[in-house]
Amino acid sequence: MAGMRISGDSTIDLSPELRSAYQVELTPLYINMDGQSRRDGVEIQPEDIYAYVERTGTLPKTSAPSVEDYLRFFRSQREQFDAVIHFNISAEFSSAHQNARIAAQEVDGVYPLDSRNLSTGTGLLVLEACELARQGCAPQEILEEIHRLIPRVEASFIINRLDYLAKGGRCSSLLALGANVLQLRPMILVKDGKMEVGKKFRGSYNDCMCRYIESKLRDRTDLRRKRIFITHTRCPEETLEAARRTVDDCQQFDQVLETTAGCTITNHCGENTLGVLFIRE
């Protein structure tokens, strides 16, 4: 037994290729629909959510892994590794972190971490932790550095349609209807571990998306240029191409990583949502 396992909830939205390259294991959240609880990314995919919403007009519910789920996972990982650092979605969004902490009290060498973020906002921290572990850093050194980085993560998305937010109770149906009529595309950002509505853009989605990216990146001198994520839900290639071009026009990053968001972001925001996620210096 040797080394350290870096793991996370299924909400971290790292691609299978990235998870494989960094050897990141996942604990799936649950998506509850049609009377069944299905494991996010294992028994259900974002396409299933789109089909369900289209068929029923309602959103599935999400739920956290149980304490028992975490106990099984942590014990299995500790059989193979000296320590486990596990990243959870912000405790403001889910009871996942609370359950992971309860489970970790029964398994030595396990460190649950509240990312105060979601999607690849958490994924950025996971990759940083993986790189520190590969350098031979001890768990406490990694945790100290991650806690330093948590408030520097900037995670935001621009939303094409507000009906998913309305169905989830995060905005009123009247507001969603008015925004659609006026072609308003709001920016959703993570701040202090919570989601809030930021600037609203008006016009075609691609035009708004490009202006959103410019507003986040243009003329910034405080960014870590190590990597940035373009994370999206079922965006067409022309939208992704415009996003890549705009990022490149604004800043030069060493890595521009693209990922398709999983069931959690899909369930909050619906299709044609796109975000840029990065870390400040």
PDB file of C-alpha atoms in Angstrom:
ATOM      1  CA  MET A   1       0.000   0.000   0.000  1.00  0.00           C
ATOM      2  CA  ALA A   2       1.461   3.346  -0.967  1.00  0.00           C
ATOM      3  CA  GLY A   3       0.699   6.794  -2.271  1.00  0.00           C
ATOM      4  CA  MET A   4      -2.390   8.912  -2.112  1.00  0.00           C
ATOM      5  CA  ARG A   5      -5.791   8.769  -3.781  1.00  0.00           C
ATOM      6  CA  ILE A   6      -7.364  12.026  -4.929  1.00  0.00           C
ATOM      7  CA  SER A   7     -11.088  11.541  -5.476  1.00  0.00           C
ATOM      8  CA  GLY A   8     -14.244  13.573  -5.882  1.00  0.00           C
ATOM      9  CA  ASP A   9     -17.989  13.545  -6.275  1.00  0.00           C
ATOM     10  CA  SER A  10     -19.407  12.993  -9.758  1.00  0.00           C
ATOM     11  CA  THR A  11     -20.114  16.738  -9.845  1.00  0.00           C
ATOM     12  CA  ILE A  12     -16.460  17.614 -10.643  1.00  0.00           C
ATOM     13  CA  ASP A  13     -17.184  17.197 -14.397  1.00  0.00           C
ATOM     14  CA  LEU A  14     -13.721  15.982 -15.381  1.00  0.00           C
ATOM     15  CA  SER A  15     -13.753  14.062 -18.661  1.00  0.00           C
ATOM     16  CA  PRO A  16     -13.082  10.294 -18.609  1.00  0.00           C
ATOM     17  CA  GLU A  17      -9.731  11.027 -20.279  1.00  0.00           C
ATOM     18  CA  LEU A  18      -8.675  13.471 -17.539  1.00  0.00           C
ATOM     19  CA  ARG A  19      -9.868  11.157 -14.771  1.00  0.00           C
ATOM     20  CA  SER A  20      -7.863   8.328 -16.303  1.00  0.00           C
ATOM     21  CA  ALA A  21      -4.733  10.453 -16.787  1.00  0.00           C
ATOM     22  CA  TYR A  22      -4.832  11.675 -13.174  1.00  0.00           C
ATOM     23  CA  GLN A  23      -6.301   8.449 -11.713  1.00  0.00           C
ATOM     24  CA  VAL A  24      -9.222  10.249 -10.071  1.00  0.00           C
ATOM     25  CA  GLU A  25     -12.006   8.063  -8.656  1.00  0.00           C
ATOM     26  CA  LEU A  26     -15.608   9.295  -8.284  1.00  0.00           C
ATOM     27  CA  THR A  27     -18.475   8.868  -5.853  1.00  0.00           C
ATOM     28  CA  PRO A  28     -21.714   9.367  -7.817  1.00  0.00           C
ATOM     29  CA  LEU A  29     -24.577  11.521  -6.628  1.00  0.00           C
ATOM     30  CA  TYR A  30     -28.082  10.238  -7.322  1.00  0.00           C
ATOM     31  CA  ILE A  31     -30.602  11.495  -9.846  1.00  0.00           C
ATOM     32  CA  ASN A  32     -34.131  10.567  -8.792  1.00  0.00           C
ATOM     33  CA  MET A  33     -36.788  10.206 -11.488  1.00  0.00           C
ATOM     34  CA  ASP A  34     -39.568   7.822 -12.471  1.00  0.00           C
ATOM     35  CA  GLY A  35     -39.491   6.421  -8.944  1.00  0.00           C
ATOM     36  CA  GLN A  36     -35.866   5.299  -9.240  1.00  0.00           C
ATOM     37  CA  SER A  37     -32.548   6.592  -7.888  1.00  0.00           C
ATOM     38  CA  ARG A  38     -29.842   6.353 -10.516  1.00  0.00           C
ATOM     39  CA  ARG A  39     -26.134   6.928 -10.036  1.00  0.00           C
ATOM     40  CA  ASP A  40     -24.911  10.053 -11.824  1.00  0.00           C
ATOM     41  CA  GLY A  41     -22.665   9.173 -14.756  1.00  0.00           C
ATOM     42  CA  VAL A  42     -23.076   5.433 -14.144  1.00  0.00           C
ATOM     43  CA  GLU A  43     -26.779   4.630 -14.571  1.00  0.00           C
ATOM     44  CA  ILE A  44     -27.893   7.981 -15.974  1.00  0.00           C
ATOM     45  CA  GLN A  45     -26.417  10.529 -18.400  1.00  0.00           C
ATOM     46  CA  PRO A  46     -27.372  14.144 -19.226  1.00  0.00           C
ATOM     47  CA  GLU A  47     -29.288  13.007 -22.329  1.00  0.00           C
ATOM     48  CA  ASP A  48     -31.644  11.076 -20.029  1.00  0.00           C
ATOM     49  CA  ILE A  49     -32.413  14.284 -18.131  1.00  0.00           C
ATOM     50  CA  TYR A  50     -33.232  16.208 -21.327  1.00  0.00           C
ATOM     51  CA  ALA A  51     -35.578  13.415 -22.404  1.00  0.00           C
ATOM     52  CA  TYR A  52     -37.257  13.280 -18.983  1.00  0.00           C
ATOM     53  CA  VAL A  53     -37.858  17.055 -18.843  1.00  0.00           C
ATOM     54  CA  GLU A  54     -39.246  17.007 -22.389  1.00  0.00           C
ATOM     55  CA  ARG A  55     -41.561  14.109 -21.550  1.00  0.00           C
ATOM     56  CA  THR A  56     -42.796  15.236 -18.122  1.00  0.00           C
ATOM     57  CA  GLY A  57     -42.210  19.010 -17.953  1.00  0.00           C
ATOM     58  CA  THR A  58     -40.583  18.527 -14.538  1.00  0.00           C
ATOM     59  CA  LEU A  59     -37.016  18.261 -13.284  1.00  0.00           C
ATOM     60  CA  PRO A  60     -35.549  15.170 -11.630  1.00  0.00           C
ATOM     61  CA  LYS A  61     -34.411  15.552  -8.024  1.00  0.00           C
ATOM     62  CA  THR A  62     -30.803  15.074  -6.986  1.00  0.00           C
ATOM     63  CA  SER A  63     -29.523  13.540  -3.757  1.00  0.00           C
ATOM     64  CA  ALA A  64     -26.138  13.060  -2.132  1.00  0.00           C
ATOM     65  CA  PRO A  65     -24.257   9.809  -1.635  1.00  0.00           C
ATOM     66  CA  SER A  66     -25.172   8.333   1.746  1.00  0.00           C
ATOM     67  CA  VAL A  67     -22.819   7.957   4.699  1.00  0.00           C
ATOM     68  CA  GLU A  68     -22.790   4.231   3.902  1.00  0.00           C
ATOM     69  CA  ASP A  69     -21.799   4.958   0.277  1.00  0.00           C
ATOM     70  CA  TYR A  70     -18.855   7.011   1.495  1.00  0.00           C
ATOM     71  CA  LEU A  71     -17.871   4.433   4.096  1.00  0.00           C
ATOM     72  CA  ARG A  72     -17.662   1.710   1.447  1.00  0.00           C
ATOM     73  CA  PHE A  73     -15.727   3.971  -0.906  1.00  0.00           C
ATOM     74  CA  PHE A  74     -13.259   5.280   1.680  1.00  0.00           C
ATOM     75  CA  ARG A  75     -12.577   1.799   3.086  1.00  0.00           C
ATOM     76  CA  SER A  76     -11.932   0.361  -0.370  1.00  0.00           C
ATOM     77  CA  GLN A  77      -9.563   3.201  -1.228  1.00  0.00           C
ATOM     78  CA  ARG A  78      -7.671   2.944   2.071  1.00  0.00           C
ATOM     79  CA  GLU A  79      -7.003  -0.736   1.332  1.00  0.00           C
ATOM     80  CA  GLN A  80      -4.928   0.484  -1.603  1.00  0.00           C
ATOM     81  CA  PHE A  81      -3.611   3.911  -0.548  1.00  0.00           C
ATOM     82  CA  ASP A  82      -2.011   5.508   2.505  1.00  0.00           C
ATOM     83  CA  ALA A  83      -4.396   8.471   2.403  1.00  0.00           C
ATOM     84  CA  VAL A  84      -7.460   9.786   0.539  1.00  0.00           C
ATOM     85  CA  ILE A  85      -8.280  13.430  -0.165  1.00  0.00           C
ATOM     86  CA  HIS A  86     -11.880  13.622  -1.351  1.00  0.00           C
ATOM     87  CA  PHE A  87     -13.415  16.717  -2.971  1.00  0.00           C
ATOM     88  CA  ASN A  88     -17.093  17.508  -2.414  1.00  0.00           C
ATOM     89  CA  ILE A  89     -19.410  19.938  -4.158  1.00  0.00           C
ATOM     90  CA  SER A  90     -20.043  23.048  -2.024  1.00  0.00           C
ATOM     91  CA  ALA A  91     -21.890  22.203   1.177  1.00  0.00           C
ATOM     92  CA  GLU A  92     -24.337  24.988   0.226  1.00  0.00           C
ATOM     93  CA  PHE A  93     -25.588  22.829  -2.688  1.00  0.00           C
ATOM     94  CA  SER A  94     -25.677  19.340  -1.209  1.00  0.00           C
ATOM     95  CA  SER A  95     -25.336  17.290   1.968  1.00  0.00           C
ATOM     96  CA  ALA A  96     -22.546  15.306   0.255  1.00  0.00           C
ATOM     97  CA  HIS A  97     -19.764  16.956   2.260  1.00  0.00           C
ATOM     98  CA  GLN A  98     -21.593  16.468   5.559  1.00  0.00           C
ATOM     99  CA  ASN A  99     -22.074  12.767   4.792  1.00  0.00           C
ATOM    100  CA  ALA A 100     -18.460  12.365   3.687  1.00  0.00           C
ATOM    101  CA  ARG A 101     -17.228  13.955   6.927  1.00  0.00           C
ATOM    102  CA  ILE A 102     -19.360  11.611   9.036  1.00  0.00           C
ATOM    103  CA  ALA A 103     -18.001   8.608   7.140  1.00  0.00           C
ATOM    104  CA  ALA A 104     -14.409   9.849   7.381  1.00  0.00           C
ATOM    105  CA  GLN A 105     -14.631   9.848  11.176  1.00  0.00           C
ATOM    106  CA  GLU A 106     -14.687   6.047  10.977  1.00  0.00           C
ATOM    107  CA  VAL A 107     -11.817   5.653   8.475  1.00  0.00           C
ATOM    108  CA  ASP A 108      -8.342   6.928   9.304  1.00  0.00           C
ATOM    109  CA  GLY A 109      -6.354   8.799   6.673  1.00  0.00           C
ATOM    110  CA  VAL A 110      -9.366  10.239   4.804  1.00  0.00           C
ATOM    111  CA  TYR A 111      -9.702  13.986   4.296  1.00  0.00           C
ATOM    112  CA  PRO A 112     -13.056  15.237   2.885  1.00  0.00           C
ATOM    113  CA  LEU A 113     -12.786  18.732   1.471  1.00  0.00           C
ATOM    114  CA  ASP A 114     -15.591  21.226   0.814  1.00  0.00           C
ATOM    115  CA  SER A 115     -14.570  22.799  -2.506  1.00  0.00           C
ATOM    116  CA  ARG A 116     -17.025  25.707  -2.056  1.00  0.00           C
ATOM    117  CA  ASN A 117     -17.618  25.215  -5.765  1.00  0.00           C
ATOM    118  CA  LEU A 118     -19.155  22.961  -8.382  1.00  0.00           C
ATOM    119  CA  SER A 119     -18.408  21.394 -11.762  1.00  0.00           C
ATOM    120  CA  THR A 120     -14.907  22.046 -13.080  1.00  0.00           C
ATOM    121  CA  GLY A 121     -14.524  24.805 -10.487  1.00  0.00           C
ATOM    122  CA  THR A 122     -13.961  21.826  -8.194  1.00  0.00           C
ATOM    123  CA  GLY A 123     -12.226  19.957 -11.021  1.00  0.00           C
ATOM    124  CA  LEU A 124      -9.510  22.628 -11.167  1.00  0.00           C
ATOM    125  CA  LEU A 125      -8.734  22.017  -7.497  1.00  0.00           C
ATOM    126  CA  VAL A 126      -8.728  18.253  -8.014  1.00  0.00           C
ATOM    127  CA  LEU A 127      -6.081  18.527 -10.741  1.00  0.00           C
ATOM    128  CA  GLU A 128      -3.949  20.803  -8.541  1.00  0.00           C
ATOM    129  CA  ALA A 129      -4.161  18.237  -5.720  1.00  0.00           C
ATOM    130  CA  CYS A 130      -3.220  15.406  -8.089  1.00  0.00           C
ATOM    131  CA  GLU A 131      -0.133  17.287  -9.249  1.00  0.00           C
ATOM    132  CA  LEU A 132       0.942  18.028  -5.672  1.00  0.00           C
ATOM    133  CA  ALA A 133       0.458  14.366  -4.731  1.00  0.00           C
ATOM    134  CA  ARG A 134       2.657  13.328  -7.668  1.00  0.00           C
ATOM    135  CA  GLN A 135       5.337  15.673  -6.366  1.00  0.00           C
ATOM    136  CA  GLY A 136       5.308  13.728  -3.098  1.00  0.00           C
ATOM    137  CA  CYS A 137       3.560  16.331  -0.950  1.00  0.00           C
ATOM    138  CA  ALA A 138       2.024  15.126   2.309  1.00  0.00           C
ATOM    139  CA  PRO A 139      -1.768  15.313   2.815  1.00  0.00           C
ATOM    140  CA  GLN A 140      -1.545  18.351   5.104  1.00  0.00           C
ATOM    141  CA  GLU A 141       0.637  20.213   2.591  1.00  0.00           C
ATOM    142  CA  ILE A 142      -1.892  19.520  -0.158  1.00  0.00           C
ATOM    143  CA  LEU A 143      -4.845  20.540   1.999  1.00  0.00           C
ATOM    144  CA  GLU A 144      -3.094  23.782   2.972  1.00  0.00           C
ATOM    145  CA  GLU A 145      -2.442  24.697  -0.670  1.00  0.00           C
ATOM    146  CA  ILE A 146      -5.977  23.774  -1.777  1.00  0.00           C
ATOM    147  CA  HIS A 147      -7.512  25.883   0.994  1.00  0.00           C
ATOM    148  CA  ARG A 148      -5.362  28.772  -0.262  1.00  0.00           C
ATOM    149  CA  LEU A 149      -6.686  28.272  -3.801  1.00  0.00           C
ATOM    150  CA  ILE A 150     -10.390  27.729  -3.013  1.00  0.00           C
ATOM    151  CA  PRO A 151     -11.285  31.465  -2.794  1.00  0.00           C
ATOM    152  CA  ARG A 152      -9.327  32.119  -6.008  1.00  0.00           C
ATOM    153  CA  VAL A 153     -11.399  29.830  -8.223  1.00  0.00           C
ATOM    154  CA  GLU A 154     -13.715  31.717 -10.581  1.00  0.00           C
ATOM    155  CA  ALA A 155     -16.602  29.590 -11.813  1.00  0.00           C
ATOM    156  CA  SER A 156     -19.419  30.992 -13.911  1.00  0.00           C
ATOM    157  CA  PHE A 157     -21.750  30.008 -16.742  1.00  0.00           C
ATOM    158  CA  ILE A 158     -23.974  31.801 -19.220  1.00  0.00           C
ATOM    159  CA  ILE A 159     -27.475  30.356 -19.498  1.00  0.00           C
ATOM    160  CA  ASN A 160     -29.397  30.105 -22.749  1.00  0.00           C
ATOM    161  CA  ARG A 161     -32.756  29.161 -21.240  1.00  0.00           C
ATOM    162  CA  LEU A 162     -34.226  29.841 -17.829  1.00  0.00           C
ATOM    163  CA  ASP A 163     -36.945  27.190 -17.778  1.00  0.00           C
ATOM    164  CA  TYR A 164     -34.694  24.656 -15.974  1.00  0.00           C
ATOM    165  CA  LEU A 165     -33.891  27.248 -13.283  1.00  0.00           C
ATOM    166  CA  ALA A 166     -37.619  28.021 -13.030  1.00  0.00           C
ATOM    167  CA  LYS A 167     -38.576  24.343 -12.733  1.00  0.00           C
ATOM    168  CA  GLY A 168     -35.944  23.962 -10.026  1.00  0.00           C
ATOM    169  CA  GLY A 169     -37.361  26.915  -8.092  1.00  0.00           C
ATOM    170  CA  ARG A 170     -34.279  29.072  -8.664  1.00  0.00           C
ATOM    171  CA  CYS A 171     -36.127  31.794 -10.554  1.00  0.00           C
ATOM    172  CA  SER A 172     -39.786  32.555 -11.182  1.00  0.00           C
ATOM    173  CA  SER A 173     -41.616  31.332 -14.279  1.00  0.00           C
ATOM    174  CA  LEU A 174     -42.583  34.940 -15.032  1.00  0.00           C
ATOM    175  CA  LEU A 175     -38.927  36.026 -14.942  1.00  0.00           C
ATOM    176  CA  ALA A 176     -37.989  33.113 -17.203  1.00  0.00           C
ATOM    177  CA  LEU A 177     -40.716  34.040 -19.700  1.00  0.00           C
ATOM    178  CA  GLY A 178     -39.703  37.701 -19.696  1.00  0.00           C
ATOM    179  CA  ALA A 179     -36.043  36.839 -20.184  1.00  0.00           C
ATOM    180  CA  ASN A 180     -36.877  34.637 -23.163  1.00  0.00           C
ATOM    181  CA  VAL A 181     -39.005  37.338 -24.775  1.00  0.00           C
ATOM    182  CA  LEU A 182     -36.243  39.937 -24.285  1.00  0.00           C
ATOM    183  CA  GLN A 183     -33.453  37.529 -25.304  1.00  0.00           C
ATOM    184  CA  LEU A 184     -31.734  37.979 -21.950  1.00  0.00           C
ATOM    185  CA  ARG A 185     -28.980  35.498 -21.119  1.00  0.00           C
ATOM    186  CA  PRO A 186     -27.952  35.692 -17.454  1.00  0.00           C
ATOM    187  CA  MET A 187     -24.551  34.778 -16.073  1.00  0.00           C
ATOM    188  CA  ILE A 188     -24.674  32.397 -13.126  1.00  0.00           C
ATOM    189  CA  LEU A 189     -21.623  32.559 -10.891  1.00  0.00           C
ATOM    190  CA  VAL A 190     -20.408  30.801  -7.779  1.00  0.00           C
ATOM    191  CA  LYS A 191     -19.646  33.174  -4.928  1.00  0.00           C
ATOM    192  CA  ASP A 192     -18.835  32.155  -1.356  1.00  0.00           C
ATOM    193  CA  GLY A 193     -19.967  28.617  -2.142  1.00  0.00           C
ATOM    194  CA  LYS A 194     -23.391  29.706  -3.432  1.00  0.00           C
ATOM    195  CA  MET A 195     -24.861  30.308  -6.897  1.00  0.00           C
ATOM    196  CA  GLU A 196     -26.049  33.796  -7.753  1.00  0.00           C
ATOM    197  CA  VAL A 197     -27.148  35.661 -10.846  1.00  0.00           C
ATOM    198  CA  GLY A 198     -24.583  38.066 -12.268  1.00  0.00           C
ATOM    199  CA  LYS A 199     -24.599  40.289 -15.321  1.00  0.00           C
ATOM    200  CA  LYS A 200     -27.320  39.774 -17.935  1.00  0.00           C
ATOM    201  CA  PHE A 201     -26.468  39.847 -21.637  1.00  0.00           C
ATOM    202  CA  ARG A 202     -28.947  40.559 -24.424  1.00  0.00           C
ATOM    203  CA  GLY A 203     -28.956  39.217 -27.984  1.00  0.00           C
ATOM    204  CA  SER A 204     -28.247  35.938 -29.743  1.00  0.00           C
ATOM    205  CA  TYR A 205     -26.756  33.243 -27.542  1.00  0.00           C
ATOM    206  CA  ASN A 206     -23.412  33.033 -29.354  1.00  0.00           C
ATOM    207  CA  ASP A 207     -22.973  36.807 -29.262  1.00  0.00           C
ATOM    208  CA  CYS A 208     -23.851  36.923 -25.557  1.00  0.00           C
ATOM    209  CA  MET A 209     -21.557  33.974 -24.846  1.00  0.00           C
ATOM    210  CA  CYS A 210     -18.585  35.716 -26.480  1.00  0.00           C
ATOM    211  CA  ARG A 211     -19.261  38.937 -24.566  1.00  0.00           C
ATOM    212  CA  TYR A 212     -19.572  36.936 -21.343  1.00  0.00           C
ATOM    213  CA  ILE A 213     -16.143  35.323 -21.908  1.00  0.00           C
ATOM    214  CA  GLU A 214     -14.620  38.710 -22.715  1.00  0.00           C
ATOM    215  CA  SER A 215     -16.088  40.151 -19.520  1.00  0.00           C
ATOM    216  CA  LYS A 216     -14.380  37.394 -17.514  1.00  0.00           C
ATOM    217  CA  LEU A 217     -10.985  37.354 -19.256  1.00  0.00           C
ATOM    218  CA  ARG A 218     -10.210  40.509 -21.252  1.00  0.00           C
ATOM    219  CA  ASP A 219      -7.330  42.641 -19.905  1.00  0.00           C
ATOM    220  CA  ARG A 220      -6.999  40.570 -16.710  1.00  0.00           C
ATOM    221  CA  THR A 221      -3.500  40.517 -15.226  1.00  0.00           C
ATOM    222  CA  ASP A 222      -4.367  38.453 -12.139  1.00  0.00           C
ATOM    223  CA  LEU A 223      -4.977  35.052 -13.761  1.00  0.00           C
ATOM    224  CA  ARG A 224      -3.027  31.836 -13.409  1.00  0.00           C
ATOM    225  CA  ARG A 225      -2.442  30.926 -17.029  1.00  0.00           C
ATOM    226  CA  LYS A 226      -1.781  27.291 -16.237  1.00  0.00           C
ATOM    227  CA  ARG A 227      -5.219  26.066 -17.367  1.00  0.00           C
ATOM    228  CA  ILE A 228      -8.801  27.064 -18.048  1.00  0.00           C
ATOM    229  CA  PHE A 229     -11.892  24.936 -18.533  1.00  0.00           C
ATOM    230  CA  ILE A 230     -14.579  25.524 -21.134  1.00  0.00           C
ATOM    231  CA  THR A 231     -17.410  23.460 -19.663  1.00  0.00           C
ATOM    232  CA  HIS A 232     -20.764  23.154 -21.398  1.00  0.00           C
ATOM    233  CA  THR A 233     -24.035  21.293 -21.694  1.00  0.00           C
ATOM    234  CA  ARG A 234     -24.837  20.034 -25.207  1.00  0.00           C
ATOM    235  CA  CYS A 235     -23.586  23.132 -27.032  1.00  0.00           C
ATOM    236  CA  PRO A 236     -23.276  22.928 -30.827  1.00  0.00           C
ATOM    237  CA  GLU A 237     -19.797  22.901 -32.381  1.00  0.00           C
ATOM    238  CA  GLU A 238     -20.156  26.436 -33.748  1.00  0.00           C
ATOM    239  CA  THR A 239     -20.752  27.716 -30.196  1.00  0.00           C
ATOM    240  CA  LEU A 240     -17.727  25.809 -28.885  1.00  0.00           C
ATOM    241  CA  GLU A 241     -15.559  27.089 -31.731  1.00  0.00           C
ATOM    242  CA  ALA A 242     -16.600  30.675 -30.958  1.00  0.00           C
ATOM    243  CA  ALA A 243     -15.828  30.081 -27.278  1.00  0.00           C
ATOM    244  CA  ARG A 244     -12.343  28.711 -28.038  1.00  0.00           C
ATOM    245  CA  ARG A 245     -11.587  31.626 -30.335  1.00  0.00           C
ATOM    246  CA  THR A 246     -12.749  34.197 -27.763  1.00  0.00           C
ATOM    247  CA  VAL A 247     -10.682  32.626 -24.975  1.00  0.00           C
ATOM    248  CA  ASP A 248      -7.593  32.648 -27.221  1.00  0.00           C
ATOM    249  CA  ASP A 249      -8.237  36.278 -28.195  1.00  0.00           C
ATOM    250  CA  CYS A 250      -8.445  37.350 -24.549  1.00  0.00           C
ATOM    251  CA  GLN A 251      -5.682  35.375 -22.825  1.00  0.00           C
ATOM    252  CA  GLN A 252      -3.010  32.778 -23.529  1.00  0.00           C
ATOM    253  CA  PHE A 253      -3.444  29.739 -21.293  1.00  0.00           C
ATOM    254  CA  ASP A 254      -1.048  26.789 -21.225  1.00  0.00           C
ATOM    255  CA  GLN A 255      -4.038  24.417 -21.295  1.00  0.00           C
ATOM    256  CA  VAL A 256      -7.555  25.057 -22.587  1.00  0.00           C
ATOM    257  CA  LEU A 257      -9.543  22.015 -21.490  1.00  0.00           C
ATOM    258  CA  GLU A 258     -13.060  21.269 -22.756  1.00  0.00           C
ATOM    259  CA  THR A 259     -15.540  19.176 -20.816  1.00  0.00           C
ATOM    260  CA  THR A 260     -19.196  18.332 -21.115  1.00  0.00           C
ATOM    261  CA  ALA A 261     -20.963  18.958 -17.821  1.00  0.00           C
ATOM    262  CA  GLY A 262     -22.580  16.028 -16.079  1.00  0.00           C
ATOM    263  CA  CYS A 263     -26.045  15.521 -14.708  1.00  0.00           C
ATOM    264  CA  THR A 264     -25.837  18.047 -11.856  1.00  0.00           C
ATOM    265  CA  ILE A 265     -25.136  21.150 -13.970  1.00  0.00           C
ATOM    266  CA  THR A 266     -27.471  19.828 -16.669  1.00  0.00           C
ATOM    267  CA  ASN A 267     -30.257  19.501 -14.104  1.00  0.00           C
ATOM    268  CA  HIS A 268     -29.698  23.075 -12.875  1.00  0.00           C
ATOM    269  CA  CYS A 269     -29.196  24.854 -16.178  1.00  0.00           C
ATOM    270  CA  GLY A 270     -30.415  22.843 -19.174  1.00  0.00           C
ATOM    271  CA  GLU A 271     -28.769  22.563 -22.556  1.00  0.00           C
ATOM    272  CA  ASN A 272     -26.651  25.208 -24.289  1.00  0.00           C
ATOM    273  CA  THR A 273     -25.078  26.429 -21.074  1.00  0.00           C
ATOM    274  CA  LEU A 274     -21.377  27.295 -21.259  1.00  0.00           C
ATOM    275  CA  GLY A 275     -18.850  28.428 -18.683  1.00  0.00           C
ATOM    276  CA  VAL A 276     -15.219  29.410 -18.381  1.00  0.00           C
ATOM    277  CA  LEU A 277     -13.591  28.322 -15.119  1.00  0.00           C
ATOM    278  CA  PHE A 278     -10.104  29.250 -13.950  1.00  0.00           C
ATOM    279  CA  ILE A 279      -7.974  30.273 -10.941  1.00  0.00           C
ATOM    280  CA  ARG A 280      -6.708  33.734 -10.038  1.00  0.00           C
ATOM    281  CA  GLU A 281      -3.146  34.305  -8.883  1.00  0.00           C
TER     282      GLU A 281
END
